C-alpha cells in the first residue's frame, strides 16, 4: 500500500517543513514510497557516520547548538513521540496529546555519555518499531485525525512527518556537523 502525501487539512502549517523534507528525500531517491524511505533512512545515517571520529559526538557547529550526539538522541526521542502519536491517532483515540519541549529533553538525555555507534543502533531499533507499526495500518487507520500539540493531525501526516524529521536531520548532520 502506498501512503500518499497528506493534504493541507491533515496537519498544521508548520508540519509542512517535515512533509516537504520527506517529499524532497523521495524526489532525490527517485521514489514515491514513503515506507521505503522510512526503511532506508537508518542505513543512510549509519553510512554518513561510519567514518566520523569519536570526537565528532561532542561537536556543536555553533555556540548554543546541540552536539552531534544530542542532535541524534533528539532524532530518537522525536521518533518515539511521533510514533506514539501515530498509534494513538490511528487507533481512533480522540484524547488531545500534549506537546513536548525538545530543548528540555536534551540535557536529560545524557547524550554526551554515549558513542555515535550506540546512538545510531538505537535509531535503527526505534525506526524498525515505527516501520512495523506503519506497515500494520490500513487506509482507514491512516485517515484517522487527532489532536497533538494543540493542532489537528492525521495518522498519514504523522508517517510523513516521521520520514521528514529524519530527512531534515540527515541534511543537518551532513552539512553542519560533518562538513568541517
PDB file of C-alpha atoms in Angstrom:
ATOM      1  CA  UNK A   1       0.000   0.000   0.000  1.00  0.00           C
ATOM      2  CA  UNK A   2       1.273   3.466  -0.903  1.00  0.00           C
ATOM      3  CA  UNK A   3       0.803   6.132   1.731  1.00  0.00           C
ATOM      4  CA  UNK A   4       0.063   9.274  -0.208  1.00  0.00           C
ATOM      5  CA  UNK A   5       1.182  12.727   0.805  1.00  0.00           C
ATOM      6  CA  UNK A   6      -1.193  14.286   3.327  1.00  0.00           C
ATOM      7  CA  UNK A   7      -3.364  17.202   2.285  1.00  0.00           C
ATOM      8  CA  UNK A   8      -3.096  20.626   3.923  1.00  0.00           C
ATOM      9  CA  UNK A   9      -6.133  19.980   6.124  1.00  0.00           C
ATOM     10  CA  UNK A  10      -4.416  16.973   7.741  1.00  0.00           C
ATOM     11  CA  UNK A  11      -1.715  18.930   9.558  1.00  0.00           C
ATOM     12  CA  UNK A  12      -0.699  22.303  10.929  1.00  0.00           C
ATOM     13  CA  UNK A  13       1.131  24.653   8.549  1.00  0.00           C
ATOM     14  CA  UNK A  14       4.420  24.264  10.450  1.00  0.00           C
ATOM     15  CA  UNK A  15       4.349  20.494   9.844  1.00  0.00           C
ATOM     16  CA  UNK A  16       4.916  21.274   6.185  1.00  0.00           C
ATOM     17  CA  UNK A  17       8.640  21.633   6.934  1.00  0.00           C
ATOM     18  CA  UNK A  18       8.892  17.913   7.629  1.00  0.00           C
ATOM     19  CA  UNK A  19       6.405  16.848   4.967  1.00  0.00           C
ATOM     20  CA  UNK A  20       8.337  18.833   2.364  1.00  0.00           C
ATOM     21  CA  UNK A  21      11.611  17.331   3.640  1.00  0.00           C
ATOM     22  CA  UNK A  22      10.164  13.852   3.141  1.00  0.00           C
ATOM     23  CA  UNK A  23       8.994  14.779  -0.356  1.00  0.00           C
ATOM     24  CA  UNK A  24      12.445  16.166  -1.203  1.00  0.00           C
ATOM     25  CA  UNK A  25      14.112  12.984   0.056  1.00  0.00           C
ATOM     26  CA  UNK A  26      11.755  10.879  -2.041  1.00  0.00           C
ATOM     27  CA  UNK A  27      12.489  13.002  -5.106  1.00  0.00           C
ATOM     28  CA  UNK A  28      16.240  12.772  -4.502  1.00  0.00           C
ATOM     29  CA  UNK A  29      15.962   8.975  -4.284  1.00  0.00           C
ATOM     30  CA  UNK A  30      13.763   8.835  -7.376  1.00  0.00           C
ATOM     31  CA  UNK A  31      10.986   7.123  -5.481  1.00  0.00           C
ATOM     32  CA  UNK A  32       7.483   7.679  -4.232  1.00  0.00           C
ATOM     33  CA  UNK A  33       7.202   5.104  -1.439  1.00  0.00           C
ATOM     34  CA  UNK A  34       7.295   6.757   1.985  1.00  0.00           C
ATOM     35  CA  UNK A  35       7.626   3.380   3.748  1.00  0.00           C
ATOM     36  CA  UNK A  36      10.693   2.537   1.652  1.00  0.00           C
ATOM     37  CA  UNK A  37      12.146   5.911   2.641  1.00  0.00           C
ATOM     38  CA  UNK A  38      11.461   5.176   6.314  1.00  0.00           C
ATOM     39  CA  UNK A  39      13.280   1.869   5.892  1.00  0.00           C
ATOM     40  CA  UNK A  40      16.289   3.383   4.096  1.00  0.00           C
ATOM     41  CA  UNK A  41      16.978   6.299   6.420  1.00  0.00           C
ATOM     42  CA  UNK A  42      18.708   4.467   9.305  1.00  0.00           C
ATOM     43  CA  UNK A  43      21.223   2.952   6.874  1.00  0.00           C
ATOM     44  CA  UNK A  44      21.822   6.425   5.453  1.00  0.00           C
ATOM     45  CA  UNK A  45      22.645   7.674   8.957  1.00  0.00           C
ATOM     46  CA  UNK A  46      24.899   4.667   9.586  1.00  0.00           C
ATOM     47  CA  UNK A  47      26.776   5.283   6.304  1.00  0.00           C
ATOM     48  CA  UNK A  48      27.041   9.012   6.952  1.00  0.00           C
ATOM     49  CA  UNK A  49      28.576   8.478  10.386  1.00  0.00           C
ATOM     50  CA  UNK A  50      30.704   5.393   9.724  1.00  0.00           C
ATOM     51  CA  UNK A  51      33.943   7.357   9.366  1.00  0.00           C
ATOM     52  CA  UNK A  52      33.212  10.070  11.917  1.00  0.00           C
ATOM     53  CA  UNK A  53      35.844  10.163  14.657  1.00  0.00           C
ATOM     54  CA  UNK A  54      34.646   9.590  18.237  1.00  0.00           C
ATOM     55  CA  UNK A  55      35.265  13.277  18.949  1.00  0.00           C
ATOM     56  CA  UNK A  56      32.516  14.197  16.454  1.00  0.00           C
ATOM     57  CA  UNK A  57      29.914  13.178  19.036  1.00  0.00           C
ATOM     58  CA  UNK A  58      30.785  16.223  21.159  1.00  0.00           C
ATOM     59  CA  UNK A  59      30.947  18.707  18.277  1.00  0.00           C
ATOM     60  CA  UNK A  60      28.445  21.579  18.128  1.00  0.00           C
ATOM     61  CA  UNK A  61      28.540  23.606  14.908  1.00  0.00           C
ATOM     62  CA  UNK A  62      27.846  26.901  16.702  1.00  0.00           C
ATOM     63  CA  UNK A  63      27.661  28.211  20.267  1.00  0.00           C
ATOM     64  CA  UNK A  64      24.386  27.240  21.907  1.00  0.00           C
ATOM     65  CA  UNK A  65      23.650  24.480  19.385  1.00  0.00           C
ATOM     66  CA  UNK A  66      23.314  20.833  20.298  1.00  0.00           C
ATOM     67  CA  UNK A  67      26.249  18.495  19.909  1.00  0.00           C
ATOM     68  CA  UNK A  68      26.028  15.835  17.233  1.00  0.00           C
ATOM     69  CA  UNK A  69      25.265  13.224  19.903  1.00  0.00           C
ATOM     70  CA  UNK A  70      22.499  15.417  21.343  1.00  0.00           C
ATOM     71  CA  UNK A  71      21.042  16.013  17.895  1.00  0.00           C
ATOM     72  CA  UNK A  72      20.927  12.283  17.177  1.00  0.00           C
ATOM     73  CA  UNK A  73      19.347  11.444  20.540  1.00  0.00           C
ATOM     74  CA  UNK A  74      16.782  14.154  19.754  1.00  0.00           C
ATOM     75  CA  UNK A  75      16.017  12.295  16.496  1.00  0.00           C
ATOM     76  CA  UNK A  76      15.382   9.138  18.524  1.00  0.00           C
ATOM     77  CA  UNK A  77      13.240  10.946  21.095  1.00  0.00           C
ATOM     78  CA  UNK A  78      11.157  12.653  18.423  1.00  0.00           C
ATOM     79  CA  UNK A  79      10.692   9.355  16.590  1.00  0.00           C
ATOM     80  CA  UNK A  80       9.223   7.888  19.756  1.00  0.00           C
ATOM     81  CA  UNK A  81       6.921  10.860  20.361  1.00  0.00           C
ATOM     82  CA  UNK A  82       5.660  10.945  16.761  1.00  0.00           C
ATOM     83  CA  UNK A  83       5.186   7.148  16.746  1.00  0.00           C
ATOM     84  CA  UNK A  84       3.237   7.310  19.991  1.00  0.00           C
ATOM     85  CA  UNK A  85       1.019   9.978  18.496  1.00  0.00           C
ATOM     86  CA  UNK A  86       0.636   7.831  15.383  1.00  0.00           C
ATOM     87  CA  UNK A  87      -0.555   4.741  17.250  1.00  0.00           C
ATOM     88  CA  UNK A  88      -2.960   6.733  19.419  1.00  0.00           C
ATOM     89  CA  UNK A  89      -4.481   8.585  16.473  1.00  0.00           C
ATOM     90  CA  UNK A  90      -4.540   5.573  14.132  1.00  0.00           C
ATOM     91  CA  UNK A  91      -6.433   3.615  16.779  1.00  0.00           C
ATOM     92  CA  UNK A  92      -9.082   6.332  16.939  1.00  0.00           C
ATOM     93  CA  UNK A  93      -8.104   7.710  20.347  1.00  0.00           C
ATOM     94  CA  UNK A  94      -9.541  11.237  20.440  1.00  0.00           C
ATOM     95  CA  UNK A  95      -7.625  12.314  23.541  1.00  0.00           C
ATOM     96  CA  UNK A  96      -5.676  15.511  22.819  1.00  0.00           C
ATOM     97  CA  UNK A  97      -1.980  14.684  23.019  1.00  0.00           C
ATOM     98  CA  UNK A  98       0.440  17.112  24.644  1.00  0.00           C
ATOM     99  CA  UNK A  99       3.450  18.666  23.016  1.00  0.00           C
ATOM    100  CA  UNK A 100       6.970  18.129  24.238  1.00  0.00           C
ATOM    101  CA  UNK A 101       9.731  20.624  24.810  1.00  0.00           C
ATOM    102  CA  UNK A 102      12.711  19.255  22.913  1.00  0.00           C
ATOM    103  CA  UNK A 103      15.161  21.710  24.474  1.00  0.00           C
ATOM    104  CA  UNK A 104      14.252  20.454  27.951  1.00  0.00           C
ATOM    105  CA  UNK A 105      14.740  16.844  26.927  1.00  0.00           C
ATOM    106  CA  UNK A 106      18.265  17.204  25.532  1.00  0.00           C
ATOM    107  CA  UNK A 107      20.163  17.767  28.810  1.00  0.00           C
ATOM    108  CA  UNK A 108      18.248  14.913  30.439  1.00  0.00           C
ATOM    109  CA  UNK A 109      19.260  12.585  27.589  1.00  0.00           C
ATOM    110  CA  UNK A 110      22.893  12.485  28.762  1.00  0.00           C
ATOM    111  CA  UNK A 111      23.875  12.052  25.130  1.00  0.00           C
ATOM    112  CA  UNK A 112      27.461  13.024  25.880  1.00  0.00           C
ATOM    113  CA  UNK A 113      27.954   9.732  27.700  1.00  0.00           C
ATOM    114  CA  UNK A 114      27.194   7.693  24.590  1.00  0.00           C
ATOM    115  CA  UNK A 115      29.018   6.768  21.417  1.00  0.00           C
ATOM    116  CA  UNK A 116      27.687   7.587  17.983  1.00  0.00           C
ATOM    117  CA  UNK A 117      27.532   3.878  17.202  1.00  0.00           C
ATOM    118  CA  UNK A 118      25.346   3.276  20.246  1.00  0.00           C
ATOM    119  CA  UNK A 119      23.007   6.147  19.351  1.00  0.00           C
ATOM    120  CA  UNK A 120      22.692   5.003  15.731  1.00  0.00           C
ATOM    121  CA  UNK A 121      21.972   1.469  16.948  1.00  0.00           C
ATOM    122  CA  UNK A 122      19.112   2.896  18.993  1.00  0.00           C
ATOM    123  CA  UNK A 123      17.928   4.868  15.952  1.00  0.00           C
ATOM    124  CA  UNK A 124      17.826   1.643  13.921  1.00  0.00           C
ATOM    125  CA  UNK A 125      15.841  -0.177  16.626  1.00  0.00           C
ATOM    126  CA  UNK A 126      13.358   2.629  17.153  1.00  0.00           C
ATOM    127  CA  UNK A 127      12.799   3.039  13.408  1.00  0.00           C
ATOM    128  CA  UNK A 128      12.277  -0.732  13.000  1.00  0.00           C
ATOM    129  CA  UNK A 129       9.461  -0.475  15.538  1.00  0.00           C
ATOM    130  CA  UNK A 130       7.995   2.520  13.713  1.00  0.00           C
ATOM    131  CA  UNK A 131       8.060   0.680  10.392  1.00  0.00           C
ATOM    132  CA  UNK A 132       6.290  -2.339  11.896  1.00  0.00           C
ATOM    133  CA  UNK A 133       3.569  -0.004  13.152  1.00  0.00           C
ATOM    134  CA  UNK A 134       3.241   1.836   9.841  1.00  0.00           C
ATOM    135  CA  UNK A 135       3.021  -1.413   7.877  1.00  0.00           C
ATOM    136  CA  UNK A 136       0.182  -2.567  10.136  1.00  0.00           C
ATOM    137  CA  UNK A 137      -2.006   0.404   9.256  1.00  0.00           C
ATOM    138  CA  UNK A 138      -4.704   0.382   6.593  1.00  0.00           C
ATOM    139  CA  UNK A 139      -6.329   3.303   4.781  1.00  0.00           C
ATOM    140  CA  UNK A 140      -8.965   3.724   7.463  1.00  0.00           C
ATOM    141  CA  UNK A 141      -6.343   3.961  10.210  1.00  0.00           C
ATOM    142  CA  UNK A 142      -4.195   6.370   8.171  1.00  0.00           C
ATOM    143  CA  UNK A 143      -7.191   8.645   7.664  1.00  0.00           C
ATOM    144  CA  UNK A 144      -7.837   8.981  11.399  1.00  0.00           C
ATOM    145  CA  UNK A 145      -7.390  12.515  12.731  1.00  0.00           C
ATOM    146  CA  UNK A 146      -6.491  13.621  16.232  1.00  0.00           C
ATOM    147  CA  UNK A 147      -5.010  16.486  18.194  1.00  0.00           C
ATOM    148  CA  UNK A 148      -1.341  16.783  19.109  1.00  0.00           C
ATOM    149  CA  UNK A 149       0.336  19.891  20.486  1.00  0.00           C
ATOM    150  CA  UNK A 150      -2.983  21.698  20.105  1.00  0.00           C
ATOM    151  CA  UNK A 151      -3.104  21.042  16.354  1.00  0.00           C
ATOM    152  CA  UNK A 152      -5.104  18.724  14.140  1.00  0.00           C
ATOM    153  CA  UNK A 153      -3.001  15.964  12.596  1.00  0.00           C
ATOM    154  CA  UNK A 154      -3.802  12.778  10.697  1.00  0.00           C
ATOM    155  CA  UNK A 155      -2.074   9.454  11.056  1.00  0.00           C
ATOM    156  CA  UNK A 156      -0.981   9.792   7.401  1.00  0.00           C
ATOM    157  CA  UNK A 157       0.628  13.162   8.142  1.00  0.00           C
ATOM    158  CA  UNK A 158       2.492  11.667  11.092  1.00  0.00           C
ATOM    159  CA  UNK A 159       4.001   8.981   8.849  1.00  0.00           C
ATOM    160  CA  UNK A 160       5.272  11.681   6.517  1.00  0.00           C
ATOM    161  CA  UNK A 161       6.469  13.789   9.451  1.00  0.00           C
ATOM    162  CA  UNK A 162       8.460  10.835  10.802  1.00  0.00           C
ATOM    163  CA  UNK A 163      10.267  10.471   7.488  1.00  0.00           C
ATOM    164  CA  UNK A 164      10.648  14.225   7.112  1.00  0.00           C
ATOM    165  CA  UNK A 165      12.088  14.777  10.571  1.00  0.00           C
ATOM    166  CA  UNK A 166      14.795  12.210   9.948  1.00  0.00           C
ATOM    167  CA  UNK A 167      15.419  13.575   6.430  1.00  0.00           C
ATOM    168  CA  UNK A 168      15.850  17.048   7.949  1.00  0.00           C
ATOM    169  CA  UNK A 169      18.398  15.749  10.447  1.00  0.00           C
ATOM    170  CA  UNK A 170      20.288  13.774   7.820  1.00  0.00           C
ATOM    171  CA  UNK A 171      20.828  17.048   5.946  1.00  0.00           C
ATOM    172  CA  UNK A 172      21.803  18.906   9.137  1.00  0.00           C
ATOM    173  CA  UNK A 173      24.240  16.176  10.095  1.00  0.00           C
ATOM    174  CA  UNK A 174      25.859  16.158   6.667  1.00  0.00           C
ATOM    175  CA  UNK A 175      26.005  19.928   6.194  1.00  0.00           C
ATOM    176  CA  UNK A 176      26.581  21.279   9.698  1.00  0.00           C
ATOM    177  CA  UNK A 177      28.237  18.559  11.736  1.00  0.00           C
ATOM    178  CA  UNK A 178      30.360  16.632   9.263  1.00  0.00           C
ATOM    179  CA  UNK A 179      31.317  19.231   6.650  1.00  0.00           C
ATOM    180  CA  UNK A 180      34.106  20.828   8.682  1.00  0.00           C
TER     181      UNK A 180
END
